[in-house]
Amino acid sequence: MLSASGLALRYGSTVALRSASVTVAPGETLAITGPSGSGKTSLLYCLSGLVVPDSGSVLLDGVIDVHRLTDWERSDLRRSRFGFVFQFAELVPELTLRENVELPLSLNKVSHRSRKSRVADLVSRFGLEDCADRRPATVSGGQAQRAAVARAMAHRPAVVFGDEPTGALDGESGEVVLGAMLAHAEEDGAAVVLVTHSDLVAARADRVVAVRDGETRSLCRCVSLADCFLGPDRPAGSDPPASCSCCC
Amino acid sequence: MFVLLLVSLGILTAFAVPAVLADRERVFDDRQASLPPPGAASVFQHSTIQELWQDRPITVVYLAEVSPFATAPPGIERMPEPGEYFVSPALATLSESDRSVAGLLPGAPIGEITEEGLLGPDERIAYVGVSSSRLPEGAPGVGWGSGWADDLAQRDRGTAPAVMLLVLPAALGAMWLCLRLAARSTVKRWSALRILGVRRSQVLTGAAIESALPCLLGSLGAALLAGVVLSRLAVSDLLGFTWFHGRAGFGWEYSLGFCALMTLIGACFGAGGTRRALANPVRGRQDHREPSPRWWHLLPLAAGIGIVLPPLLTRPPAEAGQDVTAGSTFSWMLVGGVAVCLIGLLWAARPITWGLARMLDRPQVALPVRLAARRVGDAPGAHLRSIAAIALLVLVAGANEGAEETFAKLYSQDGGAVVASFDPAQIPDVATRELLWERTPEPKWVDQLSGAGQGAVLVTASCTTLESLGIRGQDCAEGEYYAARADRCHLGPAPRLPAGSEHAFDSESGAPIVVTVPDAELSVDDPHFDCNTVIFTGDAPPFGWGAWTRVSAVLDAGAGSALEYRALLYELAPGLDLATSRADLNQDQWARQATTALGFALWTAFGFATLTFTMALADRIAFRRRDSTALMVLGVRPSQLRASQVVEVGLGIAGAVGLMYACAILFGSVLIKLGDARETIAWRLAPALTPYVATAAVVAIAAALIVGPNLRSEDMRRE
């Protein structure tokens, strides 16, 4: 579905990515973990075409080099095949939650009837009925984030990118949002790429890639991801034990 | 800091204008000839003529019967003897290249007038010594420096406040916005520091210093640059006149005081901008939300228009003339209505813009337009603040157009032409008289008063002349008599001559010739003619050059033909008294200078308004950058975002500038109406305002496009 190789990116003198490579299969959930400043968010931006890397390539469906596309084409790619969820919902403040969910469908010129029925379905499934006609500034963070996930899923994208999608939420709300997101992705057959600090979130992924100093390391299911990330003696947020990576 | 430097420069320039005008006034006054006290003898005779050459005046002061005790006017070392003249450098250069100008200066140059005796480096003036026979109607003088200000100087006094009124609000508006934006950008920081325990006094001091520093540096830079800018401006004629910069500059104490004042203003703004952080640090970290406009905000404007329109649309009866009586209910309704409208404009701009935005906020409308409309609808006040300066300038421009038109009517009744006339009886030689008539350029005519005070005028002019003067009627045939039918007359309403009435005019031999007013009429709208006129269509007066006869001609003021004509008359008939309807060229010069200075001030203010607008817009778009980025991530194209920005700005332009445009026509019409009661709404002002509105729109759209966002990773950073 999506494969990146040799990605390098610098912000001035700061190296964000050194030689990052990663692949995502259709329907797969990939978690990108790593300490702060390791380059995981930069990797997500490069994978999704939001930021053009200094070198390396990102192939979609094995043939489309995302960074060789024009700005116009990348915009089209984002609006039709990708979905995004950020840590802070990043909803359009002038639009209601319902209009925000409808936005990708409008951009993709989906017919009015289909749009309405899809939005009604999403609003209902994400529990937004009570606040759907309110502006983002007037709803809670959890409601806004659920609307953001609904918006990311509205046009049935091939890949959903999540940058700390539950980072600003409490555990319970985070679980609701993540559960809804993954369930919906599974239903639509979408791949999910998640950047996260949370071991709980990483544990829900099919595969985990760790980023350290701009380089990627794949962590595999040698035992169980839950064992690696949720071991009883591991402090939260620390790297998984070596036994988790030795099995790749 | 660059903006503050520009603002300081604008303020310093505006403040320099009064000093410059005061200097001109002093010089003007110093060279006015003073009259001898009653019973005392004069020490010289003088006569001043003024002519236009390429729209600029030439002043020639003829001096005769100069006593050895006579003092010289400022700028020349001694009084010229007959056949000598002192000339300003600009006129000396001109007289070398133009024969008609040289004709005004009989004799030989003996020196140049120095800076002390000149208003500016390009002034064209000469002091010419002539014999007493050449100066039959000179005025007596005993010295120079009249001690009373001339009309020109008095009128010039109105120009300085007008320039300052235009430039200062725009410059201060730019400064206000600049400091306000700076203060707003730091309020979150000061709130955070307050939360951390920084004391109130420390916040106030820090904010004041932070804001005062760029003001100090900007004003210091401007004070250093002002000398260069003003010296260039002094010789550029951009204000409609030139001056000697070294004579009218301002001292370092003034500059220092100005820098101190600017620094103080900056400090006050900085300290004042922290009030939200001080009052409630937690709230200070949040964005401010604007209250919704209300429908009753429209009422004051509606009331103002309701007051202005009835008197504006009323036409007085033809016989009432064109004057609006000052202090009458009629004039008070016009002026009071404008005042109410001005207050109403402040209230109405928000709901009108909000209403326009709501009209576009429909599901059927394209997404960029809908988003823009939603943004404007959410915060119409914030959008209006960004275009307020430009909108205000459009309003001022409209009022200025109306004022200029009224000035033009007041001071240029002949539409820029000069009507020259002389009494041919002063020329005893018939051949010379005939030659002068022949050499007088078209359109020309002869008018003759009827004898025995019957109050009729016989005008002799060819049909071609009459047509060129705009006189219409039945077919005009040469050699015929017509009664004049007039709506507007030179000397106000006068009884028409009844058909069949008889009037006697003197022939060249002195014998009275009776003319009967015919039934045939020609409609006379030309203000040169009186109502009680009989017209004879011919190339020469039917009874020769009798008593009470006068030759008149309309000369083109701008092309120097008045000057050439005067030179011709002096050549053929020295000592002839030529009267021109624009003899008071000071008046025209004042109008020209006032118009040019106001035009310059208007465009300077427009520049500041544009700067203010661009700053406000750039700030707004930077403020909105995060929202724009969120849309781009979703796949909204940059072109769509730019379209959205243009619509956003366009809605403000359509709302506020459109409203100001309409009010500008209304206010300009009121000013024209106050000068001429017969006028109604002056729709002709609309094209004159178009450049300002077009400039506003172009600047707005260009600014909206230039500051369009690009997707950058730092814009997607998490809080």
PDB file of N, CA, C and O in Angstrom, chain A residues 11 41 45 50-51 71-72 75-76 78-79 84 86-88 90-96 99 103-104 106-107 135 151 163-164 195, chain B residues 289 361 363 367 370-371 374-375 378 624 626-627 630-640 711-719:
ATOM      1  N   TYR A  11      15.697  20.165   9.216  1.00  0.00           N
ATOM      2  CA  TYR A  11      15.139  21.506   9.433  1.00  0.00           C
ATOM      3  C   TYR A  11      16.330  22.399   9.781  1.00  0.00           C
ATOM      4  O   TYR A  11      16.783  22.392  10.929  1.00  0.00           O
ATOM      5  N   THR A  41       7.066  12.216  14.030  1.00  0.00           N
ATOM      6  CA  THR A  41       6.061  13.054  13.370  1.00  0.00           C
ATOM      7  C   THR A  41       6.538  13.473  11.980  1.00  0.00           C
ATOM      8  O   THR A  41       5.758  13.508  11.020  1.00  0.00           O
ATOM      9  N   TYR A  45       4.658  12.964   8.422  1.00  0.00           N
ATOM     10  CA  TYR A  45       4.425  14.030   7.426  1.00  0.00           C
ATOM     11  C   TYR A  45       4.991  13.645   6.063  1.00  0.00           C
ATOM     12  O   TYR A  45       4.382  13.909   5.029  1.00  0.00           O
ATOM     13  N   LEU A  50       2.730  15.493   3.267  1.00  0.00           N
ATOM     14  CA  LEU A  50       2.566  16.869   3.765  1.00  0.00           C
ATOM     15  C   LEU A  50       3.873  17.634   3.692  1.00  0.00           C
ATOM     16  O   LEU A  50       3.892  18.836   3.467  1.00  0.00           O
ATOM     17  N   VAL A  51       4.975  16.935   3.917  1.00  0.00           N
ATOM     18  CA  VAL A  51       6.291  17.564   3.858  1.00  0.00           C
ATOM     19  C   VAL A  51       7.141  16.776   2.865  1.00  0.00           C
ATOM     20  O   VAL A  51       7.118  15.545   2.866  1.00  0.00           O
ATOM     21  N   ASP A  71       2.108  19.859  -6.377  1.00  0.00           N
ATOM     22  CA  ASP A  71       1.370  20.265  -5.188  1.00  0.00           C
ATOM     23  C   ASP A  71      -0.127  20.012  -5.375  1.00  0.00           C
ATOM     24  O   ASP A  71      -0.830  19.572  -4.465  1.00  0.00           O
ATOM     25  N   TRP A  72      -0.592  20.302  -6.575  1.00  0.00           N
ATOM     26  CA  TRP A  72      -2.002  20.104  -6.930  1.00  0.00           C
ATOM     27  C   TRP A  72      -2.382  18.629  -6.777  1.00  0.00           C
ATOM     28  O   TRP A  72      -3.408  18.288  -6.181  1.00  0.00           O
ATOM     29  N   SER A  75      -2.444  17.472  -3.236  1.00  0.00           N
ATOM     30  CA  SER A  75      -3.692  17.920  -2.593  1.00  0.00           C
ATOM     31  C   SER A  75      -4.820  16.952  -2.920  1.00  0.00           C
ATOM     32  O   SER A  75      -5.609  16.562  -2.061  1.00  0.00           O
ATOM     33  N   ASP A  76      -4.876  16.572  -4.212  1.00  0.00           N
ATOM     34  CA  ASP A  76      -5.928  15.631  -4.637  1.00  0.00           C
ATOM     35  C   ASP A  76      -5.779  14.285  -3.920  1.00  0.00           C
ATOM     36  O   ASP A  76      -6.773  13.658  -3.538  1.00  0.00           O
ATOM     37  N   ARG A  78      -4.406  13.741  -0.974  1.00  0.00           N
ATOM     38  CA  ARG A  78      -4.794  13.876   0.436  1.00  0.00           C
ATOM     39  C   ARG A  78      -6.310  13.898   0.584  1.00  0.00           C
ATOM     40  O   ARG A  78      -6.878  13.308   1.486  1.00  0.00           O
ATOM     41  N   ARG A  79      -6.961  14.600  -0.354  1.00  0.00           N
ATOM     42  CA  ARG A  79      -8.412  14.722  -0.183  1.00  0.00           C
ATOM     43  C   ARG A  79      -9.151  13.439  -0.550  1.00  0.00           C
ATOM     44  O   ARG A  79     -10.231  13.189  -0.044  1.00  0.00           O
ATOM     45  N   PHE A  84      -6.727  12.222   7.976  1.00  0.00           N
ATOM     46  CA  PHE A  84      -5.794  12.694   9.013  1.00  0.00           C
ATOM     47  C   PHE A  84      -6.519  12.942  10.334  1.00  0.00           C
ATOM     48  O   PHE A  84      -7.625  13.514  10.349  1.00  0.00           O
ATOM     49  N   PHE A  86      -5.256  14.578  14.105  1.00  0.00           N
ATOM     50  CA  PHE A  86      -4.141  15.156  14.866  1.00  0.00           C
ATOM     51  C   PHE A  86      -4.446  15.119  16.356  1.00  0.00           C
ATOM     52  O   PHE A  86      -5.571  14.846  16.780  1.00  0.00           O
ATOM     53  N   GLN A  87      -3.418  15.485  17.128  1.00  0.00           N
ATOM     54  CA  GLN A  87      -3.566  15.450  18.582  1.00  0.00           C
ATOM     55  C   GLN A  87      -4.687  16.385  19.040  1.00  0.00           C
ATOM     56  O   GLN A  87      -5.505  16.027  19.869  1.00  0.00           O
ATOM     57  N   PHE A  88      -4.653  17.610  18.508  1.00  0.00           N
ATOM     58  CA  PHE A  88      -5.747  18.551  18.781  1.00  0.00           C
ATOM     59  C   PHE A  88      -6.574  18.575  17.506  1.00  0.00           C
ATOM     60  O   PHE A  88      -6.034  18.798  16.433  1.00  0.00           O
ATOM     61  N   GLU A  90      -7.995  19.933  15.283  1.00  0.00           N
ATOM     62  CA  GLU A  90      -7.732  20.727  14.077  1.00  0.00           C
ATOM     63  C   GLU A  90      -8.959  20.796  13.181  1.00  0.00           C
ATOM     64  O   GLU A  90      -8.867  20.677  11.955  1.00  0.00           O
ATOM     65  N   LEU A  91     -10.115  20.964  13.801  1.00  0.00           N
ATOM     66  CA  LEU A  91     -11.328  21.136  13.011  1.00  0.00           C
ATOM     67  C   LEU A  91     -11.365  22.569  12.492  1.00  0.00           C
ATOM     68  O   LEU A  91     -10.699  23.456  13.038  1.00  0.00           O
ATOM     69  N   VAL A  92     -12.152  22.785  11.438  1.00  0.00           N
ATOM     70  CA  VAL A  92     -12.279  24.146  10.900  1.00  0.00           C
ATOM     71  C   VAL A  92     -13.222  24.911  11.832  1.00  0.00           C
ATOM     72  O   VAL A  92     -14.389  24.533  11.976  1.00  0.00           O
ATOM     73  N   PRO A  93     -12.730  25.949  12.494  1.00  0.00           N
ATOM     74  CA  PRO A  93     -13.523  26.563  13.566  1.00  0.00           C
ATOM     75  C   PRO A  93     -14.801  27.221  13.086  1.00  0.00           C
ATOM     76  O   PRO A  93     -15.738  27.385  13.861  1.00  0.00           O
ATOM     77  N   GLU A  94     -14.854  27.599  11.820  1.00  0.00           N
ATOM     78  CA  GLU A  94     -16.052  28.291  11.318  1.00  0.00           C
ATOM     79  C   GLU A  94     -17.189  27.328  11.003  1.00  0.00           C
ATOM     80  O   GLU A  94     -18.323  27.743  10.791  1.00  0.00           O
ATOM     81  N   LEU A  95     -16.857  26.040  10.902  1.00  0.00           N
ATOM     82  CA  LEU A  95     -17.877  25.051  10.528  1.00  0.00           C
ATOM     83  C   LEU A  95     -18.337  24.288  11.769  1.00  0.00           C
ATOM     84  O   LEU A  95     -17.583  24.117  12.724  1.00  0.00           O
ATOM     85  N   THR A  96     -19.573  23.813  11.721  1.00  0.00           N
ATOM     86  CA  THR A  96     -20.073  22.976  12.819  1.00  0.00           C
ATOM     87  C   THR A  96     -19.410  21.603  12.717  1.00  0.00           C
ATOM     88  O   THR A  96     -18.765  21.285  11.713  1.00  0.00           O
ATOM     89  N   GLU A  99     -20.651  19.872   9.666  1.00  0.00           N
ATOM     90  CA  GLU A  99     -20.056  20.409   8.431  1.00  0.00           C
ATOM     91  C   GLU A  99     -18.598  19.979   8.306  1.00  0.00           C
ATOM     92  O   GLU A  99     -18.099  19.761   7.197  1.00  0.00           O
ATOM     93  N   LEU A 103     -16.958  17.862   5.250  1.00  0.00           N
ATOM     94  CA  LEU A 103     -15.979  18.598   4.445  1.00  0.00           C
ATOM     95  C   LEU A 103     -15.242  17.733   3.411  1.00  0.00           C
ATOM     96  O   LEU A 103     -15.196  18.084   2.223  1.00  0.00           O
ATOM     97  N   PRO A 104     -14.655  16.579   3.787  1.00  0.00           N
ATOM     98  CA  PRO A 104     -13.946  15.776   2.775  1.00  0.00           C
ATOM     99  C   PRO A 104     -14.880  15.298   1.660  1.00  0.00           C
ATOM    100  O   PRO A 104     -14.462  15.186   0.500  1.00  0.00           O
ATOM    101  N   SER A 106     -17.500  16.937   0.565  1.00  0.00           N
ATOM    102  CA  SER A 106     -17.719  18.098  -0.307  1.00  0.00           C
ATOM    103  C   SER A 106     -16.531  18.299  -1.225  1.00  0.00           C
ATOM    104  O   SER A 106     -16.682  18.568  -2.416  1.00  0.00           O
ATOM    105  N   LEU A 107     -15.333  18.179  -0.637  1.00  0.00           N
ATOM    106  CA  LEU A 107     -14.124  18.386  -1.448  1.00  0.00           C
ATOM    107  C   LEU A 107     -14.017  17.334  -2.546  1.00  0.00           C
ATOM    108  O   LEU A 107     -13.497  17.593  -3.621  1.00  0.00           O
ATOM    109  N   ARG A 135     -20.302  24.538  17.034  1.00  0.00           N
ATOM    110  CA  ARG A 135     -18.957  24.842  16.538  1.00  0.00           C
ATOM    111  C   ARG A 135     -17.913  24.143  17.421  1.00  0.00           C
ATOM    112  O   ARG A 135     -18.172  23.921  18.620  1.00  0.00           O
ATOM    113  N   ARG A 151     -14.383  12.756  10.545  1.00  0.00           N
ATOM    114  CA  ARG A 151     -14.013  13.484   9.333  1.00  0.00           C
ATOM    115  C   ARG A 151     -12.934  12.729   8.556  1.00  0.00           C
ATOM    116  O   ARG A 151     -12.992  12.638   7.326  1.00  0.00           O
ATOM    117  N   ASP A 163      -1.671  11.453  14.201  1.00  0.00           N
ATOM    118  CA  ASP A 163      -0.525  12.000  14.927  1.00  0.00           C
ATOM    119  C   ASP A 163      -0.952  12.232  16.367  1.00  0.00           C
ATOM    120  O   ASP A 163      -1.613  13.221  16.665  1.00  0.00           O
ATOM    121  N   GLU A 164      -0.622  11.286  17.243  1.00  0.00           N
ATOM    122  CA  GLU A 164      -1.040  11.336  18.653  1.00  0.00           C
ATOM    123  C   GLU A 164      -2.547  11.581  18.764  1.00  0.00           C
ATOM    124  O   GLU A 164      -2.973  12.534  19.411  1.00  0.00           O
ATOM    125  N   VAL A 195       1.190   7.756  14.990  1.00  0.00           N
ATOM    126  CA  VAL A 195       2.350   8.188  15.765  1.00  0.00           C
ATOM    127  C   VAL A 195       1.882   8.279  17.206  1.00  0.00           C
ATOM    128  O   VAL A 195       0.841   8.889  17.479  1.00  0.00           O
TER     129      VAL A 195
ATOM    130  N   ARG B 289     -13.601  36.917  21.526  1.00  0.00           N
ATOM    131  CA  ARG B 289     -14.727  36.650  20.624  1.00  0.00           C
ATOM    132  C   ARG B 289     -15.589  37.911  20.477  1.00  0.00           C
ATOM    133  O   ARG B 289     -15.870  38.594  21.453  1.00  0.00           O
ATOM    134  N   ASP B 361     -23.465  32.696   2.856  1.00  0.00           N
ATOM    135  CA  ASP B 361     -23.281  31.476   3.651  1.00  0.00           C
ATOM    136  C   ASP B 361     -24.442  30.519   3.393  1.00  0.00           C
ATOM    137  O   ASP B 361     -25.353  30.390   4.203  1.00  0.00           O
ATOM    138  N   PRO B 363     -25.504  26.549   1.617  1.00  0.00           N
ATOM    139  CA  PRO B 363     -24.910  25.264   1.229  1.00  0.00           C
ATOM    140  C   PRO B 363     -24.624  25.172  -0.265  1.00  0.00           C
ATOM    141  O   PRO B 363     -23.704  24.475  -0.683  1.00  0.00           O
ATOM    142  N   LEU B 367     -17.377  26.024  -1.538  1.00  0.00           N
ATOM    143  CA  LEU B 367     -16.800  25.941  -0.193  1.00  0.00           C
ATOM    144  C   LEU B 367     -15.888  27.122   0.171  1.00  0.00           C
ATOM    145  O   LEU B 367     -16.028  27.699   1.261  1.00  0.00           O
ATOM    146  N   ARG B 370     -18.017  30.015   0.964  1.00  0.00           N
ATOM    147  CA  ARG B 370     -18.810  29.783   2.181  1.00  0.00           C
ATOM    148  C   ARG B 370     -17.925  29.945   3.421  1.00  0.00           C
ATOM    149  O   ARG B 370     -18.327  30.555   4.409  1.00  0.00           O
ATOM    150  N   LEU B 371     -16.706  29.415   3.327  1.00  0.00           N
ATOM    151  CA  LEU B 371     -15.792  29.547   4.469  1.00  0.00           C
ATOM    152  C   LEU B 371     -15.463  31.013   4.736  1.00  0.00           C
ATOM    153  O   LEU B 371     -15.444  31.461   5.875  1.00  0.00           O
ATOM    154  N   ARG B 374     -18.352  32.724   6.284  1.00  0.00           N
ATOM    155  CA  ARG B 374     -18.529  32.314   7.676  1.00  0.00           C
ATOM    156  C   ARG B 374     -17.518  33.066   8.564  1.00  0.00           C
ATOM    157  O   ARG B 374     -17.842  33.519   9.648  1.00  0.00           O
ATOM    158  N   ARG B 375     -16.287  33.212   8.056  1.00  0.00           N
ATOM    159  CA  ARG B 375     -15.264  33.929   8.824  1.00  0.00           C
ATOM    160  C   ARG B 375     -15.646  35.396   9.007  1.00  0.00           C
ATOM    161  O   ARG B 375     -15.512  35.942  10.095  1.00  0.00           O
ATOM    162  N   ASP B 378     -18.475  35.753  11.388  1.00  0.00           N
ATOM    163  CA  ASP B 378     -18.094  35.525  12.788  1.00  0.00           C
ATOM    164  C   ASP B 378     -17.442  36.751  13.407  1.00  0.00           C
ATOM    165  O   ASP B 378     -17.602  37.007  14.595  1.00  0.00           O
ATOM    166  N   ARG B 624      -4.587  33.346  11.044  1.00  0.00           N
ATOM    167  CA  ARG B 624      -5.444  32.266  10.526  1.00  0.00           C
ATOM    168  C   ARG B 624      -4.634  31.112   9.940  1.00  0.00           C
ATOM    169  O   ARG B 624      -5.195  30.192   9.383  1.00  0.00           O
ATOM    170  N   ARG B 626      -2.992  28.659  10.987  1.00  0.00           N
ATOM    171  CA  ARG B 626      -3.227  27.308  11.499  1.00  0.00           C
ATOM    172  C   ARG B 626      -4.508  26.728  10.892  1.00  0.00           C
ATOM    173  O   ARG B 626      -4.554  25.550  10.522  1.00  0.00           O
ATOM    174  N   ASP B 627      -5.528  27.594  10.779  1.00  0.00           N
ATOM    175  CA  ASP B 627      -6.780  27.127  10.172  1.00  0.00           C
ATOM    176  C   ASP B 627      -6.577  26.790   8.700  1.00  0.00           C
ATOM    177  O   ASP B 627      -7.108  25.800   8.186  1.00  0.00           O
ATOM    178  N   ALA B 630      -4.885  23.517   8.412  1.00  0.00           N
ATOM    179  CA  ALA B 630      -5.803  22.392   8.660  1.00  0.00           C
ATOM    180  C   ALA B 630      -6.593  22.062   7.397  1.00  0.00           C
ATOM    181  O   ALA B 630      -6.844  20.881   7.101  1.00  0.00           O
ATOM    182  N   LEU B 631      -6.962  23.103   6.642  1.00  0.00           N
ATOM    183  CA  LEU B 631      -7.711  22.863   5.406  1.00  0.00           C
ATOM    184  C   LEU B 631      -6.813  22.255   4.329  1.00  0.00           C
ATOM    185  O   LEU B 631      -7.228  21.374   3.580  1.00  0.00           O
ATOM    186  N   MET B 632      -5.572  22.735   4.270  1.00  0.00           N
ATOM    187  CA  MET B 632      -4.669  22.205   3.244  1.00  0.00           C
ATOM    188  C   MET B 632      -4.367  20.731   3.495  1.00  0.00           C
ATOM    189  O   MET B 632      -4.209  19.958   2.555  1.00  0.00           O
ATOM    190  N   VAL B 633      -4.249  20.362   4.750  1.00  0.00           N
ATOM    191  CA  VAL B 633      -4.006  18.952   5.085  1.00  0.00           C
ATOM    192  C   VAL B 633      -5.136  18.087   4.545  1.00  0.00           C
ATOM    193  O   VAL B 633      -4.912  16.976   4.075  1.00  0.00           O
ATOM    194  N   LEU B 634      -6.349  18.632   4.582  1.00  0.00           N
ATOM    195  CA  LEU B 634      -7.501  17.862   4.093  1.00  0.00           C
ATOM    196  C   LEU B 634      -7.558  17.807   2.568  1.00  0.00           C
ATOM    197  O   LEU B 634      -8.435  17.178   1.999  1.00  0.00           O
ATOM    198  N   GLY B 635      -6.649  18.538   1.904  1.00  0.00           N
ATOM    199  CA  GLY B 635      -6.631  18.492   0.447  1.00  0.00           C
ATOM    200  C   GLY B 635      -7.213  19.725  -0.211  1.00  0.00           C
ATOM    201  O   GLY B 635      -7.403  19.734  -1.424  1.00  0.00           O
ATOM    202  N   VAL B 636      -7.493  20.760   0.580  1.00  0.00           N
ATOM    203  CA  VAL B 636      -7.951  22.010  -0.041  1.00  0.00           C
ATOM    204  C   VAL B 636      -6.746  22.641  -0.721  1.00  0.00           C
ATOM    205  O   VAL B 636      -5.686  22.771  -0.122  1.00  0.00           O
ATOM    206  N   ARG B 637      -6.920  23.010  -1.982  1.00  0.00           N
ATOM    207  CA  ARG B 637      -5.777  23.509  -2.745  1.00  0.00           C
ATOM    208  C   ARG B 637      -5.434  24.938  -2.334  1.00  0.00           C
ATOM    209  O   ARG B 637      -6.306  25.703  -1.935  1.00  0.00           O
ATOM    210  N   PRO B 638      -4.143  25.317  -2.480  1.00  0.00           N
ATOM    211  CA  PRO B 638      -3.758  26.702  -2.159  1.00  0.00           C
ATOM    212  C   PRO B 638      -4.587  27.718  -2.947  1.00  0.00           C
ATOM    213  O   PRO B 638      -4.928  28.770  -2.433  1.00  0.00           O
ATOM    214  N   SER B 639      -4.904  27.365  -4.198  1.00  0.00           N
ATOM    215  CA  SER B 639      -5.689  28.315  -5.006  1.00  0.00           C
ATOM    216  C   SER B 639      -7.072  28.524  -4.375  1.00  0.00           C
ATOM    217  O   SER B 639      -7.605  29.637  -4.380  1.00  0.00           O
ATOM    218  N   GLN B 640      -7.630  27.450  -3.818  1.00  0.00           N
ATOM    219  CA  GLN B 640      -8.940  27.581  -3.175  1.00  0.00           C
ATOM    220  C   GLN B 640      -8.836  28.430  -1.906  1.00  0.00           C
ATOM    221  O   GLN B 640      -9.713  29.219  -1.608  1.00  0.00           O
ATOM    222  N   LEU B 711       2.186  25.170   2.741  1.00  0.00           N
ATOM    223  CA  LEU B 711       2.150  24.156   3.802  1.00  0.00           C
ATOM    224  C   LEU B 711       3.543  24.009   4.394  1.00  0.00           C
ATOM    225  O   LEU B 711       4.490  23.680   3.696  1.00  0.00           O
ATOM    226  N   ARG B 712       3.666  24.328   5.681  1.00  0.00           N
ATOM    227  CA  ARG B 712       4.977  24.210   6.332  1.00  0.00           C
ATOM    228  C   ARG B 712       4.813  23.355   7.581  1.00  0.00           C
ATOM    229  O   ARG B 712       3.783  23.427   8.268  1.00  0.00           O
ATOM    230  N   SER B 713       5.872  22.582   7.858  1.00  0.00           N
ATOM    231  CA  SER B 713       5.733  21.643   8.973  1.00  0.00           C
ATOM    232  C   SER B 713       5.526  22.383  10.299  1.00  0.00           C
ATOM    233  O   SER B 713       4.821  21.906  11.174  1.00  0.00           O
ATOM    234  N   GLU B 714       6.140  23.589  10.431  1.00  0.00           N
ATOM    235  CA  GLU B 714       5.993  24.293  11.707  1.00  0.00           C
ATOM    236  C   GLU B 714       4.549  24.740  11.948  1.00  0.00           C
ATOM    237  O   GLU B 714       4.151  24.966  13.085  1.00  0.00           O
ATOM    238  N   ASP B 715       3.760  24.905  10.851  1.00  0.00           N
ATOM    239  CA  ASP B 715       2.360  25.271  11.043  1.00  0.00           C
ATOM    240  C   ASP B 715       1.536  24.100  11.559  1.00  0.00           C
ATOM    241  O   ASP B 715       0.422  24.270  12.024  1.00  0.00           O
ATOM    242  N   MET B 716       2.074  22.891  11.432  1.00  0.00           N
ATOM    243  CA  MET B 716       1.314  21.713  11.879  1.00  0.00           C
ATOM    244  C   MET B 716       1.766  21.255  13.258  1.00  0.00           C
ATOM    245  O   MET B 716       1.355  20.222  13.735  1.00  0.00           O
ATOM    246  N   ARG B 717       2.653  22.052  13.869  1.00  0.00           N
ATOM    247  CA  ARG B 717       3.143  21.658  15.190  1.00  0.00           C
ATOM    248  C   ARG B 717       2.015  21.584  16.193  1.00  0.00           C
ATOM    249  O   ARG B 717       1.076  22.379  16.140  1.00  0.00           O
ATOM    250  N   ARG B 718       2.175  20.677  17.097  1.00  0.00           N
ATOM    251  CA  ARG B 718       1.170  20.563  18.147  1.00  0.00           C
ATOM    252  C   ARG B 718       1.383  21.661  19.182  1.00  0.00           C
ATOM    253  O   ARG B 718       2.494  22.175  19.311  1.00  0.00           O
ATOM    254  N   GLU B 719       0.320  22.024  19.875  1.00  0.00           N
ATOM    255  CA  GLU B 719       0.412  23.084  20.896  1.00  0.00           C
ATOM    256  C   GLU B 719       1.425  22.705  21.976  1.00  0.00           C
ATOM    257  O   GLU B 719       1.475  21.569  22.374  1.00  0.00           O
TER     258      GLU B 719
END
